Short mmCIF file of C-alpha atoms and ligand atoms in Angstrom, two decimals:
data_model
loop_
_atom_site.label_atom_id
_atom_site.label_comp_id
_atom_site.label_asym_id
_atom_site.label_seq_id
_atom_site.Cartn_x
_atom_site.Cartn_y
_atom_site.Cartn_z
CA MET A 1429 56.46 -7.65 20.36
CA GLU A 1430 55.08 -10.81 22.32
CA PRO A 1431 51.64 -11.84 21.32
CA ASP A 1432 49.16 -10.80 23.75
CA ILE A 1433 47.00 -13.45 25.84
CA PHE A 1434 44.03 -12.70 23.85
CA ASP A 1435 45.62 -13.89 20.64
CA LEU A 1436 46.63 -17.11 22.34
CA ILE A 1437 43.03 -17.52 23.67
CA LYS A 1438 41.64 -17.31 20.11
CA GLU A 1439 44.21 -19.79 18.99
CA ARG A 1440 43.78 -22.75 21.53
CA THR A 1441 42.94 -23.75 24.96
CA VAL A 1442 45.28 -21.90 27.52
CA ILE A 1443 46.87 -23.89 30.33
CA LEU A 1444 47.05 -22.07 33.69
CA ASP A 1445 48.81 -23.42 36.68
CA GLY A 1446 47.72 -25.54 39.72
CA GLY A 1447 47.88 -25.10 43.43
CA MET A 1448 50.31 -22.81 45.03
CA GLY A 1449 49.58 -23.17 48.76
CA THR A 1450 49.96 -26.97 48.78
CA GLU A 1451 53.27 -26.43 47.14
CA LEU A 1452 54.54 -24.03 49.54
CA ILE A 1453 53.53 -26.25 52.42
CA ARG A 1454 55.28 -29.04 50.79
CA HIS A 1455 58.57 -26.89 50.89
CA GLY A 1456 58.01 -25.85 54.50
CA LEU A 1457 55.29 -23.14 54.76
CA LYS A 1458 53.50 -23.57 58.21
CA GLN A 1459 49.74 -24.08 58.03
CA GLY A 1460 48.32 -20.77 58.82
CA GLY A 1461 51.57 -18.97 57.89
CA CYS A 1462 51.72 -16.12 55.32
CA SER A 1463 52.42 -17.29 51.90
CA GLU A 1464 53.15 -13.77 50.52
CA SER A 1465 56.06 -13.38 53.04
CA TRP A 1466 58.05 -15.82 51.12
CA ASN A 1467 58.17 -13.47 48.21
CA ALA A 1468 60.68 -11.78 50.22
CA GLU A 1469 62.27 -14.53 52.44
CA ASN A 1470 62.28 -17.52 50.13
CA THR A 1471 62.34 -16.13 46.60
CA ASP A 1472 64.07 -18.98 45.18
CA ILE A 1473 61.47 -21.61 46.20
CA VAL A 1474 58.64 -19.42 44.85
CA LYS A 1475 60.35 -19.11 41.51
CA LYS A 1476 61.21 -22.79 41.57
CA ILE A 1477 57.53 -23.63 42.00
CA HIS A 1478 56.57 -21.16 39.08
CA LYS A 1479 59.15 -22.75 36.86
CA SER A 1480 57.97 -26.39 37.60
CA TYR A 1481 54.38 -25.25 36.38
CA TYR A 1482 55.99 -23.62 33.17
CA ASP A 1483 58.08 -26.97 32.48
CA ALA A 1484 54.82 -29.00 33.11
CA GLY A 1485 53.00 -26.94 30.31
CA SER A 1486 51.34 -23.86 32.01
CA ASP A 1487 50.96 -20.97 29.42
CA ALA A 1488 50.47 -18.76 32.47
CA VAL A 1489 51.30 -19.04 36.00
CA LEU A 1490 49.47 -17.02 39.01
CA THR A 1491 51.57 -14.95 41.19
CA ASN A 1492 52.14 -15.87 44.79
CA SER A 1493 49.80 -13.26 45.93
CA PHE A 1494 46.48 -14.86 46.56
CA GLY A 1495 46.35 -13.40 50.14
CA GLY A 1496 48.04 -10.15 49.18
CA ASN A 1497 45.45 -7.54 49.61
CA LYS A 1498 46.07 -5.24 52.39
CA ILE A 1499 43.21 -6.40 54.49
CA LYS A 1500 44.42 -10.09 54.31
CA LEU A 1501 48.00 -9.21 55.11
CA ASP A 1502 46.74 -7.05 57.99
CA SER A 1503 45.70 -10.24 59.58
CA HIS A 1504 49.30 -11.38 59.75
CA GLY A 1505 50.48 -7.99 60.80
CA LEU A 1506 52.01 -7.42 57.23
CA GLY A 1507 49.69 -4.87 55.83
CA GLU A 1508 52.13 -2.17 55.69
CA ARG A 1509 54.19 -4.40 53.29
CA CYS A 1510 51.44 -4.88 50.75
CA HIS A 1511 53.20 -2.93 47.88
CA GLU A 1512 56.43 -4.46 48.55
CA LEU A 1513 55.20 -8.31 48.74
CA ASN A 1514 53.01 -7.87 45.68
CA LEU A 1515 55.76 -6.26 43.63
CA ALA A 1516 58.06 -8.99 44.62
CA ALA A 1517 55.60 -11.62 43.80
CA ALA A 1518 55.26 -10.17 40.16
CA LYS A 1519 58.87 -9.99 39.72
CA ILE A 1520 59.58 -13.54 40.90
CA ALA A 1521 57.11 -14.91 38.33
CA VAL A 1522 58.28 -12.57 35.56
CA ASN A 1523 61.74 -13.75 36.12
CA ALA A 1524 60.64 -17.45 36.06
CA LYS A 1525 59.17 -17.31 32.65
CA THR A 1526 60.48 -17.66 29.13
CA ARG A 1527 59.47 -15.21 26.37
CA GLU A 1528 56.49 -16.89 25.07
CA LYS A 1529 54.80 -17.49 28.56
CA TYR A 1530 52.39 -15.34 30.67
CA VAL A 1531 52.07 -14.06 34.26
CA ALA A 1532 48.67 -13.58 35.92
CA GLY A 1533 48.47 -11.39 39.00
CA SER A 1534 46.66 -13.38 41.56
CA MET A 1535 44.08 -11.43 43.75
CA GLY A 1536 42.29 -13.61 46.22
CA PRO A 1537 39.41 -12.53 48.75
CA THR A 1538 40.02 -10.58 51.89
CA GLY A 1539 38.50 -13.18 53.97
CA LYS A 1540 36.05 -10.41 55.59
CA PHE A 1541 32.64 -9.40 54.81
CA LEU A 1542 30.98 -6.04 53.61
CA LYS A 1543 28.36 -4.45 56.13
CA PRO A 1544 25.86 -5.54 57.14
CA HIS A 1545 27.28 -8.97 57.15
CA GLY A 1546 30.85 -7.84 58.28
CA GLU A 1547 32.38 -4.43 59.25
CA PHE A 1548 33.93 -3.45 56.07
CA THR A 1549 32.89 -0.61 53.66
CA GLU A 1550 33.18 -0.95 49.96
CA GLU A 1551 35.68 1.87 50.00
CA GLU A 1552 37.88 0.09 52.41
CA PHE A 1553 37.74 -3.04 50.33
CA GLU A 1554 38.75 -1.03 47.03
CA LYS A 1555 41.54 0.71 48.95
CA ALA A 1556 43.04 -2.77 49.93
CA TYR A 1557 42.92 -4.14 46.61
CA ALA A 1558 44.05 -1.12 44.79
CA ILE A 1559 47.54 -1.27 46.42
CA GLN A 1560 47.83 -4.86 45.39
CA ALA A 1561 46.71 -4.53 41.78
CA GLN A 1562 49.02 -1.34 41.31
CA ALA A 1563 52.07 -3.19 42.68
CA LEU A 1564 51.44 -6.32 40.57
CA ALA A 1565 50.97 -4.31 37.38
CA GLU A 1566 54.11 -2.39 38.41
CA GLY A 1567 55.90 -5.80 38.68
CA GLY A 1568 55.15 -6.52 35.05
CA VAL A 1569 52.30 -9.14 35.27
CA ASP A 1570 50.33 -9.50 31.82
CA PHE A 1571 46.78 -9.50 33.50
CA LEU A 1572 45.23 -9.64 36.86
CA LEU A 1573 43.13 -12.48 38.03
CA ILE A 1574 40.77 -11.75 40.81
CA GLU A 1575 39.96 -15.20 42.08
CA THR A 1576 37.93 -17.41 44.58
CA GLN A 1577 35.47 -14.60 45.08
CA TYR A 1578 32.48 -15.70 47.00
CA ASP A 1579 30.65 -12.36 47.11
CA LEU A 1580 29.74 -10.61 44.13
CA ASN A 1581 29.93 -7.28 45.91
CA GLU A 1582 33.54 -7.90 46.85
CA ALA A 1583 34.41 -9.01 43.49
CA LEU A 1584 32.95 -5.78 41.99
CA CYS A 1585 35.11 -3.75 44.60
CA ALA A 1586 38.26 -5.51 43.56
CA LEU A 1587 37.47 -5.16 39.83
CA ARG A 1588 36.93 -1.41 40.24
CA ALA A 1589 40.16 -1.06 42.22
CA ALA A 1590 42.14 -3.04 39.63
CA LYS A 1591 40.67 -0.88 36.73
CA LYS A 1592 41.35 2.35 38.51
CA SER A 1593 45.01 1.36 39.47
CA SER A 1594 46.26 -0.22 36.23
CA SER A 1595 45.51 -0.49 32.43
CA ILE A 1596 46.23 -4.13 32.11
CA PRO A 1597 43.39 -6.77 31.47
CA VAL A 1598 41.39 -7.92 34.49
CA PHE A 1599 39.82 -11.38 34.77
CA VAL A 1600 37.40 -12.50 37.58
CA THR A 1601 36.74 -15.90 38.74
CA MET A 1602 34.12 -16.55 41.31
CA THR A 1603 33.72 -19.73 43.51
CA PHE A 1604 30.39 -21.62 43.25
CA ASN A 1605 28.81 -24.21 45.32
CA ILE A 1606 26.46 -26.76 43.86
CA ASN A 1607 22.96 -27.51 45.32
CA PRO A 1608 19.76 -28.90 43.90
CA ARG A 1609 18.79 -25.50 42.39
CA GLY A 1610 22.11 -25.03 40.83
CA TYR A 1611 25.34 -23.14 41.20
CA PHE A 1612 25.71 -20.32 43.75
CA THR A 1613 28.13 -18.63 45.74
CA ILE A 1614 28.01 -18.83 49.53
CA MET A 1615 26.40 -15.25 49.41
CA GLY A 1616 23.71 -16.67 47.18
CA ASN A 1617 24.71 -15.18 43.93
CA SER A 1618 23.88 -16.85 40.70
CA VAL A 1619 26.04 -17.35 37.80
CA ALA A 1620 23.92 -15.11 35.48
CA GLN A 1621 23.80 -12.43 38.15
CA CYS A 1622 27.61 -12.37 38.94
CA PHE A 1623 28.36 -12.46 35.16
CA GLU A 1624 26.04 -9.54 34.29
CA GLU A 1625 27.28 -7.17 36.95
CA LEU A 1626 30.88 -7.91 36.11
CA GLN A 1627 30.44 -7.50 32.49
CA LYS A 1628 28.84 -4.13 33.19
CA SER A 1629 31.97 -3.05 34.91
CA ASP A 1630 34.05 -3.95 31.77
CA VAL A 1631 35.67 -7.22 32.93
CA HIS A 1632 37.83 -8.84 30.31
CA GLY A 1633 37.31 -12.62 31.25
CA LEU A 1634 35.16 -14.47 33.58
CA GLY A 1635 34.96 -17.92 35.09
CA ALA A 1636 35.09 -20.32 38.37
CA ASN A 1637 37.75 -21.90 40.67
CA CYS A 1638 37.96 -23.72 43.71
CA THR A 1639 35.24 -25.64 45.69
CA LEU A 1640 34.16 -27.93 42.88
CA ASP A 1641 35.76 -31.19 41.52
CA SER A 1642 36.34 -31.42 37.74
CA ALA A 1643 33.16 -33.12 37.14
CA ASP A 1644 30.88 -30.56 38.62
CA MET A 1645 33.05 -27.91 37.28
CA THR A 1646 32.39 -29.29 33.74
CA GLY A 1647 28.61 -28.82 34.32
CA LEU A 1648 29.22 -25.29 35.49
CA ILE A 1649 31.20 -24.38 32.43
CA LYS A 1650 28.20 -24.98 30.25
CA ILE A 1651 26.10 -22.59 32.39
CA MET A 1652 28.86 -20.03 32.49
CA ARG A 1653 29.23 -20.37 28.53
CA ASP A 1654 25.55 -19.49 28.22
CA ALA A 1655 25.99 -16.35 30.47
CA THR A 1656 29.01 -14.69 28.67
CA PRO A 1657 30.72 -14.38 25.40
CA LEU A 1658 33.98 -13.35 27.09
CA PRO A 1659 37.15 -15.68 27.60
CA LEU A 1660 36.02 -18.44 30.04
CA ILE A 1661 38.38 -19.57 32.81
CA ALA A 1662 37.94 -22.86 34.97
CA GLN A 1663 40.14 -24.00 37.74
CA ALA A 1664 38.68 -27.00 39.79
CA ASN A 1665 39.81 -28.61 42.80
CA ALA A 1666 41.21 -32.25 42.78
CA GLY A 1667 38.02 -33.39 44.56
CA GLN A 1668 37.25 -32.76 48.33
CA PRO A 1669 39.94 -32.51 50.88
CA SER A 1670 40.10 -34.96 53.97
CA VAL A 1671 42.67 -35.52 56.47
CA SER A 1672 44.66 -38.86 56.06
CA SER A 1673 45.69 -40.96 59.07
CA ASP A 1674 49.13 -39.24 59.17
CA GLY A 1675 47.64 -35.85 59.40
CA GLN A 1676 48.08 -34.70 55.70
CA ILE A 1677 45.37 -33.17 53.67
CA VAL A 1678 44.43 -35.42 50.64
CA TYR A 1679 41.97 -34.77 47.95
CA SER A 1680 39.60 -37.30 46.53
CA GLN A 1681 40.39 -37.15 42.68
CA ASP A 1682 43.52 -38.72 41.36
CA ILE A 1683 45.20 -37.46 38.28
CA GLU A 1684 43.36 -39.53 35.82
CA ASP A 1685 40.11 -38.98 37.35
CA TYR A 1686 40.64 -35.40 37.34
CA VAL A 1687 41.70 -35.01 33.56
CA ARG A 1688 39.07 -37.36 32.15
CA TYR A 1689 36.40 -34.40 32.31
CA ILE A 1690 38.78 -32.03 30.29
CA PRO A 1691 37.58 -32.87 26.72
CA GLN A 1692 34.07 -32.24 28.01
CA MET A 1693 35.11 -29.06 29.61
CA ILE A 1694 36.54 -27.79 26.29
CA GLU A 1695 33.37 -29.16 24.46
CA ASN A 1696 31.37 -26.92 27.00
CA GLY A 1697 33.32 -23.71 25.85
CA VAL A 1698 36.07 -23.33 28.34
CA ASN A 1699 39.09 -21.07 26.94
CA LEU A 1700 41.55 -21.24 30.03
CA ILE A 1701 42.04 -24.30 32.22
CA GLY A 1702 44.11 -24.69 35.35
CA GLY A 1703 43.78 -26.48 38.72
CA CYS A 1704 43.11 -25.28 42.11
CA CYS A 1705 43.31 -27.01 45.55
CA GLY A 1706 44.97 -30.28 45.51
CA THR A 1707 46.43 -30.14 41.95
CA ASN A 1708 50.32 -29.84 41.47
CA PRO A 1709 52.59 -29.80 38.36
CA ASP A 1710 51.92 -33.51 37.77
CA TYR A 1711 48.17 -32.79 37.26
CA ILE A 1712 49.03 -29.79 35.01
CA LYS A 1713 51.56 -31.99 33.08
CA ARG A 1714 48.73 -34.69 32.33
CA MET A 1715 46.24 -31.94 31.66
CA ALA A 1716 48.49 -30.48 29.14
CA GLU A 1717 49.05 -33.80 27.44
CA VAL A 1718 45.29 -34.35 27.24
CA ILE A 1719 44.61 -30.87 25.85
CA ARG A 1720 47.25 -31.22 23.36
CA SER A 1721 45.81 -34.53 22.05
CA GLN A 1722 42.33 -32.92 21.32
ZN1 LIG B 2924 40.97 -24.06 45.69
#
């Protein structure tokens, strides 16, 4: 019997992976292309990226299913393949791992808004997420990670869908911006409000990813730790993106600048650390060294 992820969390800081989208683009995915279709067409490349993160020191990688809910896939005309592409995403990651490693089923946002801001109902969101959650669980992921959520109500829909369609643990990370009053989602949800509501719906772990660099994420971890006793996740971006003279998207934090906040993140109470936009296996490798030297 393999130890479960909660045993590992009690033991030490757990290392997640870094960016997937940027790695796929490096391997030829077109900007605006559908990452999830690569789970059917470029299986070997997706598997290779997962392996590169495990080799760099990741304890768990996230499946290539960030945009895999049915509503998001519909925007590529692939909604009917929701179950197939998520099942494939899970299987590729499970096949890439060794026995002592873990797989998290990634569930990113729909990109749409609930009424009255948008045209969707909560039932429609739940349905779109349920197909994905069921397929990821069927494919053998150890837990689900609902991530980059900018609307608490959407996150709650995804959490309900995940809990109804599987029995594996579900973690949720919101994405917060920093302003003079503190950390808020673009919909104006505070950390305390998000965490209170998600805990009422029996989430197993909470945290934040994307938007913030590792310095601002470190401050946010302190606030999140005060808002929940649950396992805490942080995946910061490698700073802010800009477009270089040759048209590449570059991020403002280099590896050393990114990782120098990690000891303080641990001090502030984070349990699972990974990277988000702009990070790659080199960032995770250095992050793992810093964490092991703690
Ligand atoms: Zn990101």
